[in-house]
Each structure stands twice: as structure tokens, then as C-alpha cells.
mmCIF file of C-alpha atoms in Angstrom:
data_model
loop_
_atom_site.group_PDB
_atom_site.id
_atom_site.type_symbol
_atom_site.label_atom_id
_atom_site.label_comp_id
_atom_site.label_asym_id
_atom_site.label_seq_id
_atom_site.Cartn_x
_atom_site.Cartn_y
_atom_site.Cartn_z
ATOM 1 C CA UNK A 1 -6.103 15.608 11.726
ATOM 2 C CA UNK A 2 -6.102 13.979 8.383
ATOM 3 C CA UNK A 3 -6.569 10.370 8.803
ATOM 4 C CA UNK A 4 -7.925 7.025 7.137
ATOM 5 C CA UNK A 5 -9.585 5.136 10.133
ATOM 6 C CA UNK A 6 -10.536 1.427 10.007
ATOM 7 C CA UNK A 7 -12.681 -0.559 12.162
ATOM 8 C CA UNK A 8 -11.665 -2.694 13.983
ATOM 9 C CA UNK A 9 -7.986 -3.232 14.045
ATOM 10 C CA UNK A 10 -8.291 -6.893 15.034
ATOM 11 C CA UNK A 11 -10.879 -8.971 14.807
ATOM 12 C CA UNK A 12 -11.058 -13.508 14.821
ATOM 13 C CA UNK A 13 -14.452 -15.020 13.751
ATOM 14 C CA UNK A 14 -15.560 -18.481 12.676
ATOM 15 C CA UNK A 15 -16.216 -19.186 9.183
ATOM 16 C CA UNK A 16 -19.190 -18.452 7.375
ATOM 17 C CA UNK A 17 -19.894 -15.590 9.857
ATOM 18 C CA UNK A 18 -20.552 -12.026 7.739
ATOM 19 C CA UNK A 19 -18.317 -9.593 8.775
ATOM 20 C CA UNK A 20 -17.906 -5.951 7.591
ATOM 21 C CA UNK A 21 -14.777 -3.891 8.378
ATOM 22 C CA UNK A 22 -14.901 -0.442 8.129
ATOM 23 C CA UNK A 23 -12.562 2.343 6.735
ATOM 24 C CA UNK A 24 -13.664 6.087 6.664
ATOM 25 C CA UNK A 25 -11.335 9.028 5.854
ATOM 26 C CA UNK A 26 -12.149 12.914 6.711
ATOM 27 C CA UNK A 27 -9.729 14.675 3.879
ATOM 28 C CA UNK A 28 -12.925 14.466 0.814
ATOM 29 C CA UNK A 29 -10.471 12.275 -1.311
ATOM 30 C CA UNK A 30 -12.105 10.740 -3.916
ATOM 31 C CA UNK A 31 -10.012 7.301 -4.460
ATOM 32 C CA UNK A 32 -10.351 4.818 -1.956
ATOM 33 C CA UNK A 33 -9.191 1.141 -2.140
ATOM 34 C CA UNK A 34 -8.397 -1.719 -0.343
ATOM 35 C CA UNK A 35 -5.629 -4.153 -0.111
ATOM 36 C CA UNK A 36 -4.331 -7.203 1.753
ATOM 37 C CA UNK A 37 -1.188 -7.936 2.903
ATOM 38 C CA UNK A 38 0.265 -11.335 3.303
ATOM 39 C CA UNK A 39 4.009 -12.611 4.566
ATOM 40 C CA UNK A 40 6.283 -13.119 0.776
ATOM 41 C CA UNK A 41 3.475 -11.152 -1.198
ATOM 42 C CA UNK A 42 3.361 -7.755 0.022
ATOM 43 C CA UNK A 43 0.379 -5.928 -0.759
ATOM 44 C CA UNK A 44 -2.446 -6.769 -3.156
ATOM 45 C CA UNK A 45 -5.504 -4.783 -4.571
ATOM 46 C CA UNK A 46 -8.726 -6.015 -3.610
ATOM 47 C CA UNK A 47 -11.125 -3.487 -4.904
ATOM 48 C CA UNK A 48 -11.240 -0.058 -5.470
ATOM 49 C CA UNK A 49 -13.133 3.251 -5.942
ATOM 50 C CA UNK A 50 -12.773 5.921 -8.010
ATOM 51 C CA UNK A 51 -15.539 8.041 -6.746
ATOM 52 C CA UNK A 52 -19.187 7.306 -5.059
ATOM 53 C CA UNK A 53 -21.442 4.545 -6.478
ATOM 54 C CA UNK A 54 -18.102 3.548 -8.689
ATOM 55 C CA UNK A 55 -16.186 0.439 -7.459
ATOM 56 C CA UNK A 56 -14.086 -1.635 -9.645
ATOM 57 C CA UNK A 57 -12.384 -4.826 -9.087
ATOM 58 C CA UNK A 58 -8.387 -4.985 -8.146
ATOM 59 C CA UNK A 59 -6.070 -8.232 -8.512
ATOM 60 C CA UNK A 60 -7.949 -10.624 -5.648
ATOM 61 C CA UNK A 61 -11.630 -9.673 -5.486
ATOM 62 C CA UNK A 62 -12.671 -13.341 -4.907
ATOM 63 C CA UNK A 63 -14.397 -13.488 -1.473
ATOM 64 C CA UNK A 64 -14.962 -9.840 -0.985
ATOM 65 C CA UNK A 65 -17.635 -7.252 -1.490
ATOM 66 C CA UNK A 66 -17.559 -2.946 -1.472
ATOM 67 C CA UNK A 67 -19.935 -0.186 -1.342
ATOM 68 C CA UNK A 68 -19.530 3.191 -1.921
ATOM 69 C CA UNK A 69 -22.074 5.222 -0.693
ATOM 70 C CA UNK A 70 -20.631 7.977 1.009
ATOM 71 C CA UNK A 71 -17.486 9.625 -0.024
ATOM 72 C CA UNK A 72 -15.817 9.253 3.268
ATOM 73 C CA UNK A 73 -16.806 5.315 3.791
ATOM 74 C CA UNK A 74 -15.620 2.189 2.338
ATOM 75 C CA UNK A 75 -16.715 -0.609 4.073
ATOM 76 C CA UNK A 76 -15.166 -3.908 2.748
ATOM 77 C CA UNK A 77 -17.319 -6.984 3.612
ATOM 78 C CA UNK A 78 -16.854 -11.034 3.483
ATOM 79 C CA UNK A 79 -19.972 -12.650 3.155
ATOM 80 C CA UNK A 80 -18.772 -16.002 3.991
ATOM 81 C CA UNK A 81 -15.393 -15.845 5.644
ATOM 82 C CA UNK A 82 -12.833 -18.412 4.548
ATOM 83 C CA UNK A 83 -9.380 -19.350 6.383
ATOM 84 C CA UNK A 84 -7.445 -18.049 3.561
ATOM 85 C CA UNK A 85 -8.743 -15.270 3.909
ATOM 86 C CA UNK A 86 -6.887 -14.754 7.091
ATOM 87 C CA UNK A 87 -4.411 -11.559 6.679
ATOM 88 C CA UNK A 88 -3.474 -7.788 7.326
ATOM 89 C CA UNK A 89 -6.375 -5.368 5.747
ATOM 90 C CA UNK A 90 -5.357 -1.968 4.612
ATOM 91 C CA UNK A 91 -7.432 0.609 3.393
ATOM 92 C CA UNK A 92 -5.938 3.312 1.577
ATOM 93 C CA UNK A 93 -7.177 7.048 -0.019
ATOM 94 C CA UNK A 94 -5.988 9.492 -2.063
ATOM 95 C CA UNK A 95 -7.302 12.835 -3.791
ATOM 96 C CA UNK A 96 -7.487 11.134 -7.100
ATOM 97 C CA UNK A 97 -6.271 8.061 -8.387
ATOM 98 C CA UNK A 98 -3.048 7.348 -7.010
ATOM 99 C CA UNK A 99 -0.779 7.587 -10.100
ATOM 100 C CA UNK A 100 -1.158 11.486 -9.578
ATOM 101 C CA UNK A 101 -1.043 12.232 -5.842
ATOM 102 C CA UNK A 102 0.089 10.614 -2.491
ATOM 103 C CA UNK A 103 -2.253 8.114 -0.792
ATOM 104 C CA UNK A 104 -3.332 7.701 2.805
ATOM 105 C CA UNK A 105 -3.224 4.253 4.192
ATOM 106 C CA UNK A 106 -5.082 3.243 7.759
ATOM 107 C CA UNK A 107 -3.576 1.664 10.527
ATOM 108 C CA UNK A 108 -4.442 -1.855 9.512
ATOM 109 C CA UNK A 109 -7.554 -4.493 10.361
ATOM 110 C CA UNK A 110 -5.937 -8.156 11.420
ATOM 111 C CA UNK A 111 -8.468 -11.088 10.479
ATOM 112 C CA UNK A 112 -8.496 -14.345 11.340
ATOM 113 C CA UNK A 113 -10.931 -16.516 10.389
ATOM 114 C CA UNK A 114 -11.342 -19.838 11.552
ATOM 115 C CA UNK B 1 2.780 -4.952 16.017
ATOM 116 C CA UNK B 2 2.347 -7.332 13.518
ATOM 117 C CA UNK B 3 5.383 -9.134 11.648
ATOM 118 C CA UNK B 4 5.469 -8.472 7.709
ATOM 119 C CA UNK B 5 8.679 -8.825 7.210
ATOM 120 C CA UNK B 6 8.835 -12.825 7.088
ATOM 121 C CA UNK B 7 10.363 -14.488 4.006
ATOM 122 C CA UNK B 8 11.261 -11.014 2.582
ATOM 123 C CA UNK B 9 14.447 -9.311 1.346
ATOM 124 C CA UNK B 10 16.867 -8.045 4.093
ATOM 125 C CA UNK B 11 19.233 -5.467 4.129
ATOM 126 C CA UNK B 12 21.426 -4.412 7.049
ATOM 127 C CA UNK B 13 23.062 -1.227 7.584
ATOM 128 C CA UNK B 14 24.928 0.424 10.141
ATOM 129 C CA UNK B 15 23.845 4.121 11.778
ATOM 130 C CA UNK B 16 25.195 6.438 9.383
ATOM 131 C CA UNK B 17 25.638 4.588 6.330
ATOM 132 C CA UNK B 18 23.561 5.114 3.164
ATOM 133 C CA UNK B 19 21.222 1.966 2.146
ATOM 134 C CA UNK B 20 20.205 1.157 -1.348
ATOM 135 C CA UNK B 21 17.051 -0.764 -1.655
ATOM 136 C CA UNK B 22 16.195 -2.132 -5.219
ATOM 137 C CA UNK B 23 12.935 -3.130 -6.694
ATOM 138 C CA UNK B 24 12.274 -4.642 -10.027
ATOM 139 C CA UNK B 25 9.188 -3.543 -11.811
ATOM 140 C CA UNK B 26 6.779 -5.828 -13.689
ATOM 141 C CA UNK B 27 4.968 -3.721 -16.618
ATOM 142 C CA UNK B 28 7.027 -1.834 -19.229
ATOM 143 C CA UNK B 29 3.701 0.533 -19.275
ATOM 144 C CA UNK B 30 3.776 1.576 -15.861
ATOM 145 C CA UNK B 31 5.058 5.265 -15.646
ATOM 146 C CA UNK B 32 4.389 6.137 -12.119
ATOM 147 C CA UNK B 33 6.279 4.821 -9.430
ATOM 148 C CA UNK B 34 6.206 5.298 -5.565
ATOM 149 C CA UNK B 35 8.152 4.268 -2.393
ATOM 150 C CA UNK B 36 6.696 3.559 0.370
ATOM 151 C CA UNK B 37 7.456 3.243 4.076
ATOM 152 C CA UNK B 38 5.652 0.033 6.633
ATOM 153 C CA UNK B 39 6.960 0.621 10.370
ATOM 154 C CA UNK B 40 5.886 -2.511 12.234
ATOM 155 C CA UNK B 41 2.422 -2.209 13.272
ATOM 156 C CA UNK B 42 1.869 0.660 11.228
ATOM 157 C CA UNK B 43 0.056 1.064 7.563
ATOM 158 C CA UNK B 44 2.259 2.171 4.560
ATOM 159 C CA UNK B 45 3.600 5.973 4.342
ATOM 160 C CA UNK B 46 4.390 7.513 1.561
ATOM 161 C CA UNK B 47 8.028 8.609 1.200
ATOM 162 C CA UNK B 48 8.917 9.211 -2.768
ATOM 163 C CA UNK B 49 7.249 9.464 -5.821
ATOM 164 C CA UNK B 50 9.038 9.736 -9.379
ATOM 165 C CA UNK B 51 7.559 9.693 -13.131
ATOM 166 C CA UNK B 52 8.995 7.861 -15.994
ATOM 167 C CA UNK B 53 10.169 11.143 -17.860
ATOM 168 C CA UNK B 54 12.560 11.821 -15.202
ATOM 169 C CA UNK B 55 15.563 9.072 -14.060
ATOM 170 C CA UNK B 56 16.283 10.391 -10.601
ATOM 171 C CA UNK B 57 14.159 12.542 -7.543
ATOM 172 C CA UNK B 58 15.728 13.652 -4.553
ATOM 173 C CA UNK B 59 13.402 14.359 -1.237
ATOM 174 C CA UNK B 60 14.877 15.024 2.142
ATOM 175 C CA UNK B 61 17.407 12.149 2.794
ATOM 176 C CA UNK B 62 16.106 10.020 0.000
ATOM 177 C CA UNK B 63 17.100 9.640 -3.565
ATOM 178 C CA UNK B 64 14.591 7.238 -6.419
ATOM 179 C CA UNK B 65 16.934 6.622 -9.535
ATOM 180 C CA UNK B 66 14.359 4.843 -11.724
ATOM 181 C CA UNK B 67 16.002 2.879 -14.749
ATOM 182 C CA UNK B 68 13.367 2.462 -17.256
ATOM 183 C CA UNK B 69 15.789 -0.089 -19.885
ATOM 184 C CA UNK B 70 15.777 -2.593 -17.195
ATOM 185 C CA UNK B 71 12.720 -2.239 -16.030
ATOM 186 C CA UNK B 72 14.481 -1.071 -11.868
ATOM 187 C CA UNK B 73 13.795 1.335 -9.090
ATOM 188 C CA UNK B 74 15.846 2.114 -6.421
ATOM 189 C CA UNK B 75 15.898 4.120 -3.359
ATOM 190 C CA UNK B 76 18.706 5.230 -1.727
ATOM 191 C CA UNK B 77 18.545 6.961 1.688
ATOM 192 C CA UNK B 78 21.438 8.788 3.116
ATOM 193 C CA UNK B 79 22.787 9.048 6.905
ATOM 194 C CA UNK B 80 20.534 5.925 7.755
ATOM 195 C CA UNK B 81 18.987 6.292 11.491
ATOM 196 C CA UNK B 82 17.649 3.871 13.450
ATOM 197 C CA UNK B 83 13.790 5.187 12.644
ATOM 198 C CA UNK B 84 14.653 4.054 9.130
ATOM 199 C CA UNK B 85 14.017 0.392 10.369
ATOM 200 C CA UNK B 86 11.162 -0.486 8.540
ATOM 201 C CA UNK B 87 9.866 -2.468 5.327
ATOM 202 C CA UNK B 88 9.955 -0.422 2.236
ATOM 203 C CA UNK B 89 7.923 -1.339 -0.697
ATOM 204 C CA UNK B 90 7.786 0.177 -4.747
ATOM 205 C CA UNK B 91 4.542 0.224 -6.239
ATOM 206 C CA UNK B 92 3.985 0.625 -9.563
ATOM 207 C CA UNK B 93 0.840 2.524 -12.205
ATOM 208 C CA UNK B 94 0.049 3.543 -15.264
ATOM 209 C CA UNK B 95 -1.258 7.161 -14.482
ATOM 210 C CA UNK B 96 -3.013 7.905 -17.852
ATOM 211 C CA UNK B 97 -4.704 4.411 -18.231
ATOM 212 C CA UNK B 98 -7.940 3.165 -17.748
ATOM 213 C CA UNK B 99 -6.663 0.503 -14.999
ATOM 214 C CA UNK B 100 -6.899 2.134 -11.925
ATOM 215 C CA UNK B 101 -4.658 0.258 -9.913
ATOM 216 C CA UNK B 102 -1.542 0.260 -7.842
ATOM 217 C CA UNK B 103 0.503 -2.955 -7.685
ATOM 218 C CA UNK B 104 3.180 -3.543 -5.139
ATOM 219 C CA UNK B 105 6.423 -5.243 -4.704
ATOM 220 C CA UNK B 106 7.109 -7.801 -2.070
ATOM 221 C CA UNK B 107 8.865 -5.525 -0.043
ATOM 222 C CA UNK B 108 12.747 -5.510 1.889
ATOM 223 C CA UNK B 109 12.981 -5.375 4.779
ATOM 224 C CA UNK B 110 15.597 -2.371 6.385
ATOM 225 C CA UNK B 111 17.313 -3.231 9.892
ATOM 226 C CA UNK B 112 19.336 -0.352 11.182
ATOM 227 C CA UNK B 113 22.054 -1.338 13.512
ATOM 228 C CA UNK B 114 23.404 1.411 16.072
#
């Protein structure tokens, strides 16, 4: 089945504490991104990748870093965890960029830091 | 699942009737546009896609008239059923650009009443 998986899909830790959430998808897309979602903003670009090794910053990269090492994974990971940073994780992927085809989003991580 | 529909848009339909949701666009440049679908709990699904060279796309139940003059989208879905009870969201792109990004609306949310 083609799926975007992310790990884990809820997770509360103190601040300060690295954490790493995970997001792998099985259909060889090459675009992979991910956002945050917050009550009265919808959903905002964090980072993104167009292919492996290439990562590029979205609209709020502050507090966040990405690897892409593998075409399948795109782990996103807060160094230092901050309350605001508190919110509904999505990781999405799509064949190419998504101005050209449909993309895939995962079931959602919940963080809470505090 | 979780709540995203706080401090959003609302519209409420009965079964049966058609709903128009509406979604102003930010950049003039953008000329990709997609609909998507957030069931509670759930990541976003894809439902409708439509380019900027075209003013209206018709999928299975669902119609996107995009108006480029005044910058609006909207998506109209016919028969509304109860499993149309969900948050729908435009997102906006520039396909041929070098800015790789997708940038969302805030959302409405879509209450079906049977």
C-alpha cells in the first residue's frame, strides 16, 4: 500500500530535550516536505526536499533541522525543543514537486513540548 | 482525533445540498492550485487540482472555478454527504519557479447535517 508513515504520532517531552520524528514513504517520490499545522493558520512549510542530499528552507524553518539521506526518509529534528513549538506535524510526498502532481500527506505527529 | 478546526471558517449544509467553499489566494504568480481534504484525525487528501490556463475542473462530485482577476478559488461539491464533514483547505504554487513551495489557506471548516 502506498503510504507516507511518520513516527510517532504523539509524542510530549520537556524542553531542551532532542527529539527526531520520523516520516518515510515507500512510492520512490522524490519531493518530500514538512509542515505544521496550528488552530487559525492552517498549514505552514517548514522545510523541504527536492531530491536526496537537497533540502531547502520553507516559510518557518526557525527551530528545525532535515536530512535527506535516503530517498524514502525525512526525518525532521528539534534540537532544542521550545513550547511554541507545540503543534500538529505533517509530512507530505509527492513524485515531483507538488505544482505538477498530487502529494501524499502522513497521518500526523502531535508534539508537545513543555 | 485532533481538533483543527478552531477559530476557522464554518459552513453548514444540509445532506443533499451543494456547498461552496471559497478561498482567496495571496500571489498573483501562483498558477497551480489544489484542494485539499483534513478528516479529523487524519492528514490532508488530495481532492482537486486546477491550472491557471483553465477557469473551471470538474472531478467526481466536485467542481474548482478558479477566478484569476480577483485573485479566488472555489470548490463546489454537489449532493453533500455526511463523509464530506471535514476541513478543506486551497493551497497555492508557482509550478515553473524556482520556489519550491506550497502555501496553504487557513482552511473552512464543512459540517454536514443529516
Amino acid at each position: 500500500e502506498a503510504q507516507v508513515t511518520q513516527n510517532p504520532r504523539y509524542l510530549i517531552t520537556v524542553t531542551g530535550k532532542k527529539l527526531t520524528v520520523t516520516c518515510s514513504q515507500n512510492m520512490n517520490h522524490e519531493y518530500m516536505s514538512w509542515y505544521r499545522q496550528d488552530p487559525g493558520l492552517g498549514l505552514r512549510q517548514i522545510y523541504y526536499s527536492m531530491n536526496v542530499e537537497v533540502t531547502d528552507k520553507g516559510d518557518v524553518p526557525e527551530g528545525y533541522k532535515v536530512s535527506r539521506k535516503e530517498k524514502r526518509n525525512f526525518p525532521l529534528i528539534l534540537e532544542s525543543p521550545s513550547p511554541n513549538q507545540t503543534s500538529l506535524y505533517f509530512c507530505a510526498s509527492s513524485f515531483t514537486f507538488p505544482g505538477n502532481t498530487e502529494a501524499f500527506f502522513g497521518q500526523g505527529t502531535r508534539l508537545t513540548v513543555v | 482525533g485532533e481538533s483543527v478546526g478552531l477559530h476557522l471558517p464554518t459552513l453548514s449544509v444540509q445532506e443533499g445540498d451543494n456547498s461552496i467553499i471559497n478561498c482567496a489566494y495571496s500571489n498573483s504568480a501562483s498558477d497551480y492550485f489544489i484542494w485539499y481534504k483534513q478528516e479529523s484525525g487524519k492528514g490532508p487528501q488530495f481532492i482537486i487540482d486546477i491550472r491557471s490556463n483553465m477557469d473551471k475542473r470538474q472531478g467526481q462530485r466536485v467542481t474548482v472555478l478558479l477566478n484569476k482577476t480577483v485573485k479566488h478559488l472555489s470548490l463546489q461539491i454537489a449532493a453533500t454527504q455526511p463523509g464530506d464533514s471535514a476541513v478543506y483547505f486551497c493551497a497555492e504554487t508557482i509550478s515553473g519557479g524556482s520556489n519550491y513551495k506550497l502555501t496553504f489557506g487557513k482552511g473552512t471548516l464543512l459540517t454536514v447535517n443529516p
